[in-house]
Structure formats: structure tokens, C-alpha cells
Coordinates of C-alpha atoms in Angstrom, one line a residue:
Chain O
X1246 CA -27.1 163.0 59.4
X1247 CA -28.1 166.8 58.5
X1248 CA -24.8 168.6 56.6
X1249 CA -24.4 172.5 57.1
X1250 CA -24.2 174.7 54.2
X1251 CA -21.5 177.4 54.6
X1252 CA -21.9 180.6 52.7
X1253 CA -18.4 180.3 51.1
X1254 CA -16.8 183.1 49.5
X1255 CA -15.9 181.5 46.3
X1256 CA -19.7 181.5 45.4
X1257 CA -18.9 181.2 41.2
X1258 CA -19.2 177.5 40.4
X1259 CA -16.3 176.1 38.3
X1260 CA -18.3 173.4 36.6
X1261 CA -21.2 175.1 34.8
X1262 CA -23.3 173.7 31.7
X1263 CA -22.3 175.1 28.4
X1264 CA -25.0 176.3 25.7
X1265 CA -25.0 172.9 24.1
X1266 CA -25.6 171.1 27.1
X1267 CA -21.9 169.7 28.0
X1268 CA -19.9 169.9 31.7
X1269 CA -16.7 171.0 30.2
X1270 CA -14.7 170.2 33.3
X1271 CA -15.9 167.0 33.8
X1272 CA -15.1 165.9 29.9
X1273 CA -11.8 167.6 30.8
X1274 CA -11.4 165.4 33.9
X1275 CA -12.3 162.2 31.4
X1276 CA -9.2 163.7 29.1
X1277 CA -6.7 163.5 32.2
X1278 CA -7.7 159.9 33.1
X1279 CA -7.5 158.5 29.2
X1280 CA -3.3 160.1 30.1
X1281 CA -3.3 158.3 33.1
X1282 CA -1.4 154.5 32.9
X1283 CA -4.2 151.4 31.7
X1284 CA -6.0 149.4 34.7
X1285 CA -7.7 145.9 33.8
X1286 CA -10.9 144.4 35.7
X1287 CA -12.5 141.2 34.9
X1288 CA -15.3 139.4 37.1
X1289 CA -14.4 136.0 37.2
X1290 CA -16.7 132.9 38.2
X1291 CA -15.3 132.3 41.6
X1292 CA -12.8 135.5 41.3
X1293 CA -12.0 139.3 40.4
X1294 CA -8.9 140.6 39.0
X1295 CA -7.3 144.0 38.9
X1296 CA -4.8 144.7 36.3
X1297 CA -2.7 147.5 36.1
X1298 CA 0.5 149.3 34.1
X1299 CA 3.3 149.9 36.1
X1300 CA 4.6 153.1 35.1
X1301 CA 8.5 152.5 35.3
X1302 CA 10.0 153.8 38.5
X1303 CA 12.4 156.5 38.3
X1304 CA 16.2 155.1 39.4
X1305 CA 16.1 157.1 42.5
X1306 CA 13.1 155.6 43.5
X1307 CA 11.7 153.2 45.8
X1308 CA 8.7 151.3 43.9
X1309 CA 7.3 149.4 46.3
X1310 CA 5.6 152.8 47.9
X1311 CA 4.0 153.4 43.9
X1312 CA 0.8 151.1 44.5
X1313 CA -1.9 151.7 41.7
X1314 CA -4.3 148.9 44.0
X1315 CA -5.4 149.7 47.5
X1316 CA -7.6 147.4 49.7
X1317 CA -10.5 149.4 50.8
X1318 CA -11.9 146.6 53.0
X1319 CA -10.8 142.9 53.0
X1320 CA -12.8 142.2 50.5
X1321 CA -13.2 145.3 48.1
X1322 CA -9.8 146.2 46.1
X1323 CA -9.7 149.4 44.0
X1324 CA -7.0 150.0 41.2
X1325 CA -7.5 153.6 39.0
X1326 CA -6.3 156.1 35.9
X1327 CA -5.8 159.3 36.2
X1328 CA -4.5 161.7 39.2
X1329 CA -3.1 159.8 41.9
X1330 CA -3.1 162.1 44.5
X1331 CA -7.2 162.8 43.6
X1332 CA -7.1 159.1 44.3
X1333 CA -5.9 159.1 47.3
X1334 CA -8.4 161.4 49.1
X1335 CA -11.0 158.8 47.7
X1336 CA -9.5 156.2 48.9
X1337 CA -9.1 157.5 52.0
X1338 CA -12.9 158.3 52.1
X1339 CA -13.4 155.1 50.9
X1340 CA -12.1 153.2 53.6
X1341 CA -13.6 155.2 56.1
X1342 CA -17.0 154.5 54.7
X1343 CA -16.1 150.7 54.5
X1344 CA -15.5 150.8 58.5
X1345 CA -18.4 153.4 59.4
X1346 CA -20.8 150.5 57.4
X1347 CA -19.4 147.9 59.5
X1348 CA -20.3 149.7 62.5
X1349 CA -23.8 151.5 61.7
X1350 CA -25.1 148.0 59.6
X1351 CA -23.1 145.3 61.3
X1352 CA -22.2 144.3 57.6
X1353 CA -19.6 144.1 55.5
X1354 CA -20.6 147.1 52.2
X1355 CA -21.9 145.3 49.2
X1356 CA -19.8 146.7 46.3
X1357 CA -22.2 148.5 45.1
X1358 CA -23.0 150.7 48.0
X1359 CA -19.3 151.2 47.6
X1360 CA -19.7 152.5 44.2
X1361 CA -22.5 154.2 44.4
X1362 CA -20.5 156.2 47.9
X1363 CA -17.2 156.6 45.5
X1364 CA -19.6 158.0 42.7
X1365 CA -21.5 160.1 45.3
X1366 CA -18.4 161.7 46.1
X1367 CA -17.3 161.9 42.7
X1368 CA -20.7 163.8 41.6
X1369 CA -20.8 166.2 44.1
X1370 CA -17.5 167.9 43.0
X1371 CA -19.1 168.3 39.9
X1372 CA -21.8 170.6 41.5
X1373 CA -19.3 172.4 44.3
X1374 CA -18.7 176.1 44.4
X1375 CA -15.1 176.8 44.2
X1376 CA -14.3 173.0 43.2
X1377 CA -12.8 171.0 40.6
X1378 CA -14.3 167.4 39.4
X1379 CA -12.1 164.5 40.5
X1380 CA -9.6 163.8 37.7
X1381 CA -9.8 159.7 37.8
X1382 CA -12.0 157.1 37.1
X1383 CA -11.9 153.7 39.6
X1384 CA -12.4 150.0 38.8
X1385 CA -13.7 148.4 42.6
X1386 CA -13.5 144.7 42.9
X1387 CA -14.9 142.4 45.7
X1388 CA -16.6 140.2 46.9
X1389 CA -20.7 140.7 48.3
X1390 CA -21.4 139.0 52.0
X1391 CA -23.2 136.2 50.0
X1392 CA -20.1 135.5 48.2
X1393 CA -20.9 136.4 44.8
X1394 CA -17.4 138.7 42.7
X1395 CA -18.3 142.1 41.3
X1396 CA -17.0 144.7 39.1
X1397 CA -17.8 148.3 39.1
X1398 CA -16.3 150.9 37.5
X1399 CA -17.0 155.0 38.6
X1400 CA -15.7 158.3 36.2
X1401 CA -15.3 161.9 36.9
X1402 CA -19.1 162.7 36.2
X1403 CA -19.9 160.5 39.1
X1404 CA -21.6 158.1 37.2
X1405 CA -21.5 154.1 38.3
X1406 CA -21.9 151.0 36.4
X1407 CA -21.3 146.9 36.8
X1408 CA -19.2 145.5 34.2
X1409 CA -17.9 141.8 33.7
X1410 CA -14.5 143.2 32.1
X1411 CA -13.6 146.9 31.5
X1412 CA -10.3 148.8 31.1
X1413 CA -9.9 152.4 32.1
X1414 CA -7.1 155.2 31.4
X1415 CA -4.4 155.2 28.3
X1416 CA -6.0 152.9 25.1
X1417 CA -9.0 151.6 27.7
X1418 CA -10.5 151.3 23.8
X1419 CA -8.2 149.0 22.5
X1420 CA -8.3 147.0 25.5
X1421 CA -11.9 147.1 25.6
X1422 CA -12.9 145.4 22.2
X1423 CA -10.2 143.1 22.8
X1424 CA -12.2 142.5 26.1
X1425 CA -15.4 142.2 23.5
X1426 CA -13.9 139.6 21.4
X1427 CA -12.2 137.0 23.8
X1428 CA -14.7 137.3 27.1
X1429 CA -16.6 134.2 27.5
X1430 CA -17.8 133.5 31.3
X1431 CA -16.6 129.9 30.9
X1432 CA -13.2 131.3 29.9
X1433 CA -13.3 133.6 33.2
X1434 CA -14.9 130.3 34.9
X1435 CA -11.7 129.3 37.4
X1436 CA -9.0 131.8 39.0
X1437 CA -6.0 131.2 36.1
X1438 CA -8.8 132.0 33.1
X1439 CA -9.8 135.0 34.6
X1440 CA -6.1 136.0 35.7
X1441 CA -4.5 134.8 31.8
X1442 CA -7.3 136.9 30.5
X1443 CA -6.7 140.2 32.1
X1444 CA -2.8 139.9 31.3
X1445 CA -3.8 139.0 27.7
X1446 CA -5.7 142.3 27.9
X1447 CA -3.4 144.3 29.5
X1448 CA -0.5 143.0 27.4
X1449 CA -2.1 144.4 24.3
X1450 CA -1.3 147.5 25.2
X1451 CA 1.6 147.5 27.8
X1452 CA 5.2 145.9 27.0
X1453 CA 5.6 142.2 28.0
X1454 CA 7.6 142.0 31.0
X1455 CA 6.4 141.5 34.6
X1456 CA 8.4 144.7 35.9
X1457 CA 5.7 146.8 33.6
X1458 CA 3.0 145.3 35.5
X1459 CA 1.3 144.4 38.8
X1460 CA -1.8 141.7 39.0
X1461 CA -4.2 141.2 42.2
X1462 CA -6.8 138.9 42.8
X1463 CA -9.7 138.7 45.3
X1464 CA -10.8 135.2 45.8
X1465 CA -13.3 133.7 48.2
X1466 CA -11.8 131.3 50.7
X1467 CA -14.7 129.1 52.7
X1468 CA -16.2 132.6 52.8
X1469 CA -13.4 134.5 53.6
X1470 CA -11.9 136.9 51.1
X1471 CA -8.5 137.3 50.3
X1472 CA -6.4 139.8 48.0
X1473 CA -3.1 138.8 46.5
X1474 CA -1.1 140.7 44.3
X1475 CA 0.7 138.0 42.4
X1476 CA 4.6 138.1 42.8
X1477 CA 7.0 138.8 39.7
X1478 CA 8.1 135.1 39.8
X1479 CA 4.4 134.0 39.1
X1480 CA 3.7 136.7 36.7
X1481 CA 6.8 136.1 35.0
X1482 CA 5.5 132.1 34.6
X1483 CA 2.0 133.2 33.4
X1484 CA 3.4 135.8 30.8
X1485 CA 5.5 132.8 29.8
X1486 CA 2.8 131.0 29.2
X1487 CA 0.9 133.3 27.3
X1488 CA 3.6 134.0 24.9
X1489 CA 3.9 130.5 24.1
X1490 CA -0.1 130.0 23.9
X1491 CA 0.0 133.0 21.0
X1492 CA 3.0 131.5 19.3
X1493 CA 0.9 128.4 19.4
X1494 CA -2.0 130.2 17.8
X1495 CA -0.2 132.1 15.4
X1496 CA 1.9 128.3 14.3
X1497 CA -2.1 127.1 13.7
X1498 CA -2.7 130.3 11.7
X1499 CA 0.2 129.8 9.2
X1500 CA -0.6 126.1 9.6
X1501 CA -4.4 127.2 8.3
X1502 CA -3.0 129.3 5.6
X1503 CA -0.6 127.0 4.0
Chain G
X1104 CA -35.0 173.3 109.8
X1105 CA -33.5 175.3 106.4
X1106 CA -36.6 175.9 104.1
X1107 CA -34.4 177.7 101.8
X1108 CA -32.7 174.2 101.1
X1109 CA -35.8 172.5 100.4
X1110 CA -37.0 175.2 97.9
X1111 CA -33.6 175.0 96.6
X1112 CA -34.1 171.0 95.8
X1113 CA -36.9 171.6 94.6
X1114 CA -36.3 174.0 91.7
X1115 CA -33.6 171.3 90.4
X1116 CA -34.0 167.8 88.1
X1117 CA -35.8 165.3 90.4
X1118 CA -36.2 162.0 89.4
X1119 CA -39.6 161.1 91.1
X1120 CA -41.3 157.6 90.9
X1121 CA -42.6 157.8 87.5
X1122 CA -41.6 160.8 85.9
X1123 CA -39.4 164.2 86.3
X1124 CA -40.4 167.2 88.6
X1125 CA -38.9 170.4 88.4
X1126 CA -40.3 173.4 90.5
X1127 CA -43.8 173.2 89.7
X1128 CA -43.2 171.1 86.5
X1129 CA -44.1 167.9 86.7
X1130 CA -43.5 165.1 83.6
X1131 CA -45.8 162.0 84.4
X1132 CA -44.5 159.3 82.4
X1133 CA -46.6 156.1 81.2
X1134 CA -44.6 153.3 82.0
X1135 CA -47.6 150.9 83.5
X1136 CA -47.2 148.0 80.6
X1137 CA -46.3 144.9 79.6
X1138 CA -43.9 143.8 76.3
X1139 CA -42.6 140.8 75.6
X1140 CA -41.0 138.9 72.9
X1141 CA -38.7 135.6 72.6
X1142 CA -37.3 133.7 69.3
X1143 CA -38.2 130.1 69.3
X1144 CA -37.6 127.3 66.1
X1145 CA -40.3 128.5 63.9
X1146 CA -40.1 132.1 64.3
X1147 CA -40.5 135.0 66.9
X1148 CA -43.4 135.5 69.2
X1149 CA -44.2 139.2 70.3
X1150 CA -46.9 139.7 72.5
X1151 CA -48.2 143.0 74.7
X1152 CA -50.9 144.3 76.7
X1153 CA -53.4 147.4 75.7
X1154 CA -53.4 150.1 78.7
X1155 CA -51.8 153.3 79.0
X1156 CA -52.2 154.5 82.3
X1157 CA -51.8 158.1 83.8
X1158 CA -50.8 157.8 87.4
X1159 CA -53.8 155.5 89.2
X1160 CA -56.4 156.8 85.9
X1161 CA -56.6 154.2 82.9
X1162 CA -56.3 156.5 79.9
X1163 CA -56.9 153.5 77.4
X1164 CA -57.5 150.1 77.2
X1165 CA -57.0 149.8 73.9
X1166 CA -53.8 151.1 72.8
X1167 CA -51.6 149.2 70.0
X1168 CA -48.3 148.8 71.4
X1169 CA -46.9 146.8 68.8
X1170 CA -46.0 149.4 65.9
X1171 CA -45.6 147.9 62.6
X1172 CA -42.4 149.3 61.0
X1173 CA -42.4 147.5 58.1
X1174 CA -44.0 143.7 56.6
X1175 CA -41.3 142.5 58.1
X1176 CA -40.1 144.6 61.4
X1177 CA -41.7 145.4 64.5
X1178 CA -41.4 147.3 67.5
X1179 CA -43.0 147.3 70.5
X1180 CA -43.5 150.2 72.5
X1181 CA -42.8 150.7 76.5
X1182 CA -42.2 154.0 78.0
X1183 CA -44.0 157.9 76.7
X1184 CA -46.5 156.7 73.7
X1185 CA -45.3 159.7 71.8
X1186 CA -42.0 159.1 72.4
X1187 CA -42.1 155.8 71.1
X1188 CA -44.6 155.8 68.4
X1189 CA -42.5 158.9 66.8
X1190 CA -39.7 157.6 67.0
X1191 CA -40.5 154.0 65.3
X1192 CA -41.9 156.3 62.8
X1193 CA -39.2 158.4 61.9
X1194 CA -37.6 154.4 62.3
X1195 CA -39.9 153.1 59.2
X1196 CA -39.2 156.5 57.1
X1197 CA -35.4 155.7 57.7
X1198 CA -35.4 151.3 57.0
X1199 CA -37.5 152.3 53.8
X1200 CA -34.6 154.7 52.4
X1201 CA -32.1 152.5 53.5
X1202 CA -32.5 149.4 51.3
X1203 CA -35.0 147.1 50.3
X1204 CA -35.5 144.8 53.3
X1205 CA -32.9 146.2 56.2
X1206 CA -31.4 143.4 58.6
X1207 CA -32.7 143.6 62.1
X1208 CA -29.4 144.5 63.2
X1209 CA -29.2 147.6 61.0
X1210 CA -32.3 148.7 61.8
X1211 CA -32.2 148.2 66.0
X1212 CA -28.6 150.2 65.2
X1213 CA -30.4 152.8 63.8
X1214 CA -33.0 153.6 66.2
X1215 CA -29.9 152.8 68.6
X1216 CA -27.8 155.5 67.6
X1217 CA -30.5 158.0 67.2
X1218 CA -31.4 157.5 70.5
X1219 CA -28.5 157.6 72.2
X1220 CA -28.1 161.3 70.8
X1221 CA -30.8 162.2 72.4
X1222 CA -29.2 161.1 75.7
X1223 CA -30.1 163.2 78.6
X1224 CA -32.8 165.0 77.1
X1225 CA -35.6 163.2 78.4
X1226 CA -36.5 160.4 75.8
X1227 CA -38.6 157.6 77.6
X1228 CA -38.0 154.5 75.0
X1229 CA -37.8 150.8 76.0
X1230 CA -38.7 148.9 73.1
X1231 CA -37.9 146.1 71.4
X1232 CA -37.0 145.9 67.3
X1233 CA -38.1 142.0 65.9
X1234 CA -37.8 140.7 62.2
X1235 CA -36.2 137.9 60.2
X1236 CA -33.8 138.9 57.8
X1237 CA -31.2 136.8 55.9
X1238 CA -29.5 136.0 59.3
X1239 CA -32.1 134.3 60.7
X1240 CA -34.7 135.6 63.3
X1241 CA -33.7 138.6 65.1
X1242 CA -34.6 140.1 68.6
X1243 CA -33.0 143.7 70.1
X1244 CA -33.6 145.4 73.1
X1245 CA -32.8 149.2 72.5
X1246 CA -34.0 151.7 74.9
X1247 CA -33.6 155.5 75.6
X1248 CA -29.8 155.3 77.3
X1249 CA -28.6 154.1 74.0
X1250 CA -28.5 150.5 75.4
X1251 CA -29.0 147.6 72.3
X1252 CA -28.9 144.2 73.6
X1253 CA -29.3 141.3 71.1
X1254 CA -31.1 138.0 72.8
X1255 CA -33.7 135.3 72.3
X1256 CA -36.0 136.6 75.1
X1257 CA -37.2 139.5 76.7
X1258 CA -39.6 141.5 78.3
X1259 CA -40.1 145.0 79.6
X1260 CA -42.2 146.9 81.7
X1261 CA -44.1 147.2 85.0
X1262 CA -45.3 143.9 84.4
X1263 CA -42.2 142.4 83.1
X1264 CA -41.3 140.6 86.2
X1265 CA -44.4 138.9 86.1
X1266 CA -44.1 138.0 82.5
X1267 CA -40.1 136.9 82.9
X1268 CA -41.8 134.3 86.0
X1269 CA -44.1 132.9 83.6
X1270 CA -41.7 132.7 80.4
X1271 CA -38.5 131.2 82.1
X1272 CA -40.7 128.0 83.7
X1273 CA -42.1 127.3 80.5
X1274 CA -39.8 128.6 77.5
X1275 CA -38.2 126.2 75.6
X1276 CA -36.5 126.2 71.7
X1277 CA -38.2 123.6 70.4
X1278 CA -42.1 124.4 70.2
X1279 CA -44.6 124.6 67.8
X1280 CA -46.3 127.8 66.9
X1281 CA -49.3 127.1 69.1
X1282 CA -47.0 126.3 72.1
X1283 CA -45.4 129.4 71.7
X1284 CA -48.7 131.8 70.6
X1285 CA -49.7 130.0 74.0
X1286 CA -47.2 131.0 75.9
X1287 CA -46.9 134.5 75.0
X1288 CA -50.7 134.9 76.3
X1289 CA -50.3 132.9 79.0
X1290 CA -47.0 135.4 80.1
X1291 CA -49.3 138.6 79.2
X1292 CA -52.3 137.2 81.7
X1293 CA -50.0 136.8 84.5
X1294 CA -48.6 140.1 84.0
X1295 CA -52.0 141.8 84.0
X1296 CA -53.5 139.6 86.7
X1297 CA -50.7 141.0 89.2
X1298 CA -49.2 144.3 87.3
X1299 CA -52.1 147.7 87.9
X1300 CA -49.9 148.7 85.0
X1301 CA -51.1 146.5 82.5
X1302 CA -54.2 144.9 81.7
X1303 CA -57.2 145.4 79.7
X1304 CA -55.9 142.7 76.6
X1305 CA -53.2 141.0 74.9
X1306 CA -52.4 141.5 71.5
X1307 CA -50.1 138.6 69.9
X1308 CA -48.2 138.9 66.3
X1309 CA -46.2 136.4 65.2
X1310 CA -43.1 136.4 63.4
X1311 CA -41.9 133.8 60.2
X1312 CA -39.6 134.4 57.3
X1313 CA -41.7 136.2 55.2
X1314 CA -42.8 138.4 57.5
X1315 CA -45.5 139.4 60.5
X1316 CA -48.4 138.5 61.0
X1317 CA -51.4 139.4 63.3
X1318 CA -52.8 136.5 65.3
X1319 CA -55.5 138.4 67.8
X1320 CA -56.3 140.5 70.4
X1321 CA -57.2 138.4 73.5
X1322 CA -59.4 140.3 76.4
X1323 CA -57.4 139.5 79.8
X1324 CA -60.4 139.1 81.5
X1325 CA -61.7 135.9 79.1
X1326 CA -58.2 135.2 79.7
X1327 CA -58.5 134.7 83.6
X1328 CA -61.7 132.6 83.1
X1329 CA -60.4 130.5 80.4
X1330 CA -57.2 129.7 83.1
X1331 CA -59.4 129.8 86.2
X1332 CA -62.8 128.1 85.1
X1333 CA -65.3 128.4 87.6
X1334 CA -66.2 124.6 88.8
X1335 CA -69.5 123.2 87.3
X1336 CA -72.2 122.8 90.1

């Protein structure tokens, strides 16, 4: 499918190369998503996981309409930092694209013809007269048609990668060499490892309380994906846990010491 | 008697027998042939005749109507040569920027929905898209109108009737690839036996996982002795 190039008026691009070879706007764009509130991916064995900060709701407001996840396709979930209203024009396009596939292909999108469509997007902002770059970078989760779970994360630049674990927005580096240290794909191997390990992760850098955050989880069904964002009772439980499983470890530690 | 109204026909579309006329335009179109294909256990059979005829003149004997889209896709061509040959063409160009082996179903889509945007303009198309991809054997109809049908056998053509006579006594699942290499021929000779259409020889590919393969061109003529012997004195 041909596009047509309108002469637009607003001919000056507004992201240009500087003399030392940098895309100002675009590293710009990566400062507004580091201020935007910490997501969470891990690719489990049979699983993928999105975890993501809740940013506390104003009293007025009604949070169940402040979703930081959307479902793309039933089996491709998206959480992201940065600008949510940028977001939601992706997602949007996003979704689209998922249904378009299923008709042109007869096939569910892999995720990473999914990435590579968010990033394509993504990269031609960065070379649009009259445009700005996307201010947000996306973690996409899923599962492919022959059932194996994927993690892909897309910046500002447009560029697209596959990760087993990554974190994105406010202290994604903190969370990231914690991710370093503790991911082993046998701890990942079954749905509660990979769901106790993205809370761990996220928990390093966000208060303890299941109001501050909001889990989902695409699993695999006899083939069929499903997407369930954990409810506050259950995520209450697991943080539960997890506190008691570091007291544990910090007990041996003294224990080791003495 | 109102000449006027006859001139006035005249000058407008006409669908005539085999082409379009249009004043003194006249669009002659080749439809004389014979295509078939069906799925059976071990893989896809696609089999086809060699003439392109212009009105009552055989332009060819030996034209390839099976065009090879990629190792592992075909597409057999019934309808304007040029039409379909450019078309499977610009197919290959597209299933080879697409991904790195495209279902059968993606790729009939394509051709499919390219098609069907030339609607109305004058495409002549009836072919059929044939691979194996990760679902399995695949077999699509698609033809100029935009229509994609999905099936385990079928044929198209002048001769197609013939052919469907032939392949609907004897088609079964469950044969082994000489049956069904058999069969295809067998369906072709008929065809060209009855059909002025098509004729001249049979050209037979056959299908598996990894791919197509070419098995032989067969003259018809051999063929009607080899069916018909001549009794021994």
C-alpha cells in the first residue's frame, strides 16, 4: 500500500542531527520517560508478567479509568513510562494493526511484528516535518501462535529489542541490576516465580503496598491466552509473602554473621 | 428496424463469448485450458495442460502454466497469460518481503486483495495458490472477482468439467503419491481428449513439506496411446 506525500507547510524538521552526531529530541523524549512512573516485564517459562507503579489517584478521582496496561490483542499486553496520552495514540494504532494482521494473514501478530510496527511508528516521528518524537517507551508481552512468551521493549528513537526481564521509566537502573542479579530462567520457570520476581523488582523501587501497584499476567491456557491483572487481595497475599521471604533472608544473614 | 440502436449497443461494454468488444475494440481473451490441483495424505498434486490458444489458432503448445512463486508456493495460471504471470510475479516479490516462508493463506490473501482492487477493470485471473506451510497442506482458488475459496480439490478452465468427471470418480484421501501423480494425468488427458482448449501436454508438480517438486511433462498424445493401446495383431 503506496502512502502520499503532502507538501506540508511546516517543511523545518524538528528533530535534526546535532554537530556531534546526537538526535536531541529523541534523548529528550528518553528524559520524559525516565519521569514517567516504573513498569516491570519478565518472560517467564510458561508466562509473561507486566508490572507497573501505580501513581496514587487523586481523591477526586475514579482509578479504575488510570490503566497503565492495555490488551492490544488477546494475547499481546502492553504496559509503558512516559506520556500517557502519546501512549494512547499507539495503542490505539496498535490494536488496529493487531486486527488488520488477523484479516490480511489469517494469523494472530507474532510479538515481534508487533514491536517492530510500535517501533516503526515510533521512528518515523523521529524523521517527520513539523513533528515531535513519541515521549514513551513500551514493554509488549504475549504469547507467539506456537505458544512460546515474549518480551519486547520499544524507546522513543524507535529502536526494538527482546529482553527476558527489563524495567522502563523512573530508577529502570536500579531495577534493572536487581533484574541482573536475581534472574535465573528456573526461578522464572512456573507462573508464581515469574510473578514473585517482578514484584520483588518492582518493590525495590516503589512502596510496599498493593494500592501502589497493579500486576498482569499472560498465560497460555491449552493454547488459549489469557490476561489477568491480579486482584488487590492476591497481590496483597504475594507481597505478604515476600516480606516474610526477605525477613527470612535477612534472619540467615545475621544468623551467618554471628 | 432502428439501426441507430444497434450502433448504439455497439459502442458500449459487451461481454462476448470469450473476451470484451467495444466499437471496433475487440479483447480476445485465452481461456482454452486446463488446471487442476487437489490435497491428498502425502501432499498436493497440481497438474495442467500446455496450450494457449487464440480463438480456433493454437498460439503454443508449450506454455508453463504452473508459475513457481517460491520453493515452496505455486500458482497455476487460467485466464490472460500476462495477466496471470504478472501478477504471480508481483505475488513472489511481495511473499519474499513479507517473511521468511509466508502461509498459504497469507499469500492466496494477498494476491486476493490485490485483485479484487482491480475489480471491474478487466483482470482475467483464475488461478489457484498451493503450498504447505506450518498448517498443513494448503489449496486456494482466487480469481479476478476477488473470490478466494479454500478446498481440497479443484479445477478450472475450458476443460475443467472434463477434469472434475475424471477426479470425483476416482479421488480419494488416502493414496499414495503414484496414485495421485496418476490421477492428476489421467484428469489432464481427459480434459484434452474432449476440451479444443487444452491439449498439447501435461505438466505435473507435486507438493510435500519441504517444498515442490517437478515430476514431468507428459505429451497428451503418448498419453491417449498409453490409455487406448492399439490391440496386438
Amino acid at each position: 500500500i503506496s502512502q502520499k506525500y503532502i507538501m506540508s507547510r511546516y517543511d523545518r524538521a524538528i528533530t535534526v542531527f546535532s554537530p556531534d552526531g546526537h538526535l536531541f529530541q529523541v534523548e529528550y523524549a528518553q528524559e520524559a520517560v525516565k519521569k514517567g512512573s516504573t513498569a516491570v516485564g519478565i518472560r517467564g517459562g510458561n508466562c509473561a508478567v507486566l508490572a507497573v507503579e501505580k501513581k496514587a489517584a487523586a481523591k477526586l478521582q475514579d482509578d479504575r479509568t488510570v490503566r497503565k496496561m492495555a490488551l492490544l490483542d488477546n494475547h499481546v499486553a502492553m504496559a509503558f513510562a512516559g506520556l500517557t496520552a502519546d501512549a494512547r495514540i499507539l495503542i490505539n494504532r496498535a490494536r488496529v494493526e493487531c486486527k488488520s494482521h488477523r484479516l490480511t494473514v489469517e494469523d494472530p501478530v507474532t510479538l515481534e511484528y508487533i514491536a517492530r510496527f510500535v517501533a516503526g511508528i515510533k521512528q518515523k516521528y523521529t524523521q517527520s516535518t513539523g513533528r515531535r518524537p513519541f515521549g514513551l517507551s513500551t514493554l509488549l508481552v504475549g504469547f507467539n501462535v506456537d505458544g512460546t512468551p515474549h518480551l519486547y521493549c520499544t524507546d522513543p528513537s524507535g529502536a526494538y529489542n527482546e529482553w527476558l526481564a527489563n524495567a522502563v521509566g523512573k530508577n529502570d537502573k536500579t531495577v534493572r541490576e536487581f533484574l541482573e542479579k536475581m534472574y535465573t530462567p528456573e526461578s522464572v520457570a512456573d507462573e508464581v516465580g515469574a510473578i514473585k520476581l517482578a514484584l520483588r523488582a518492582i518493590l525495590e523501587v516503589v512502596q510496599s503496598g498493593a494500592k501502589n501497584v497493579d500486576l498482569g499476567v499472560m498465560r497460555c491456557r491449552d493454547g488459549v491466552p489469557e490476561w489477568e491483572i491480579l486482584p488487590a487481595e492476591r497481590l496483597s497475599a504475594l507481597m505478604a509473602e515476600i516480606e516474610a521471604e526477605r525477613e527470612a533472608e535477612a534472619e540467615k544473614k545475621r544468623a551467618r554473621k554471628e | 428496424m432502428n439501426l441507430f440502436a444497434i450502433n448504439y449497443q455497439q459502442s458500449c461494454l459487451q461481454p462476448v463469448k470469450h473476451g470484451l468488444q467495444s466499437g471496433n475494440l475487440r479483447i480476445n481473451f485465452n481461456h482454452g485450458t486446463t488446471c487442476l490441483a487437489f490435497k491428498y495424505s502425502n501432499g498436493i498434486v497440481v497438474s495442467v495442460d500446455s496450450r494457449a490458444s487464440a480463438g480456433a489458432y493454437i498460439a503454443s503448445g508449450t506454455v508453463k502454466k504452473v508459475i513457481e512463486i517460491n520453493p515452496f508456493l505455486l500458482g497455476t495460471m487460467a485466464g490472460g497469460a500476462a495477466d496471470c504471470q504478472f501478477w504471480q510475479r508481483v505475488l513472489s516479490q511481495e511473499c519474499w518481503l513479507y517473511e521468511l516462508r509466508i502461509s498459504v493463506a497469507a499469500a492466496s490473501k494477498l494476491l486476493a486483495n490485490i485483485l479484487y482492487n482491480y475489480k471491474g477493470y478487466g483482470l482475467s485471473i483464475g488461478t489457484m495458490i498451493v503450498g504447505w506451510d506450518k498448517k498443513g497442506p494448503g489449496l486456494y482458488y482466487v480469481d479476478d472477482d476477488g473470490t478466494r475459496h479454500s478446498g481440497n480439490l479443484f479445477a478450472v478452465g475450458s476443460g475443467s468439467t472434463y477434469a472434475y468427471g475424471v477426479l470425483d470418480t476416482c479421488y480419494r484421501w488416502d493414496m499414495t503419491d503414484d496414485e495421485a501423480l496418476e490421477l492428476g494425468r489421467r484428469a489432464i488427458y481427459h480434459a484434452t481428449y474432449r476440451d479444443i482448449g487444452s491439449g498439447n501436454s501435461n505438466n505435473l508438480y507435486l507438493v510435500k513439506p519441504d517444498g515442490w517438486k517437478f515430476i514431468g511433462n507428459y505429451d497428451t498424445a503418448n498419453l491417449h496411446y498409453q490409455y487406448n493401446p492399439v490391440a496386438a495383431e
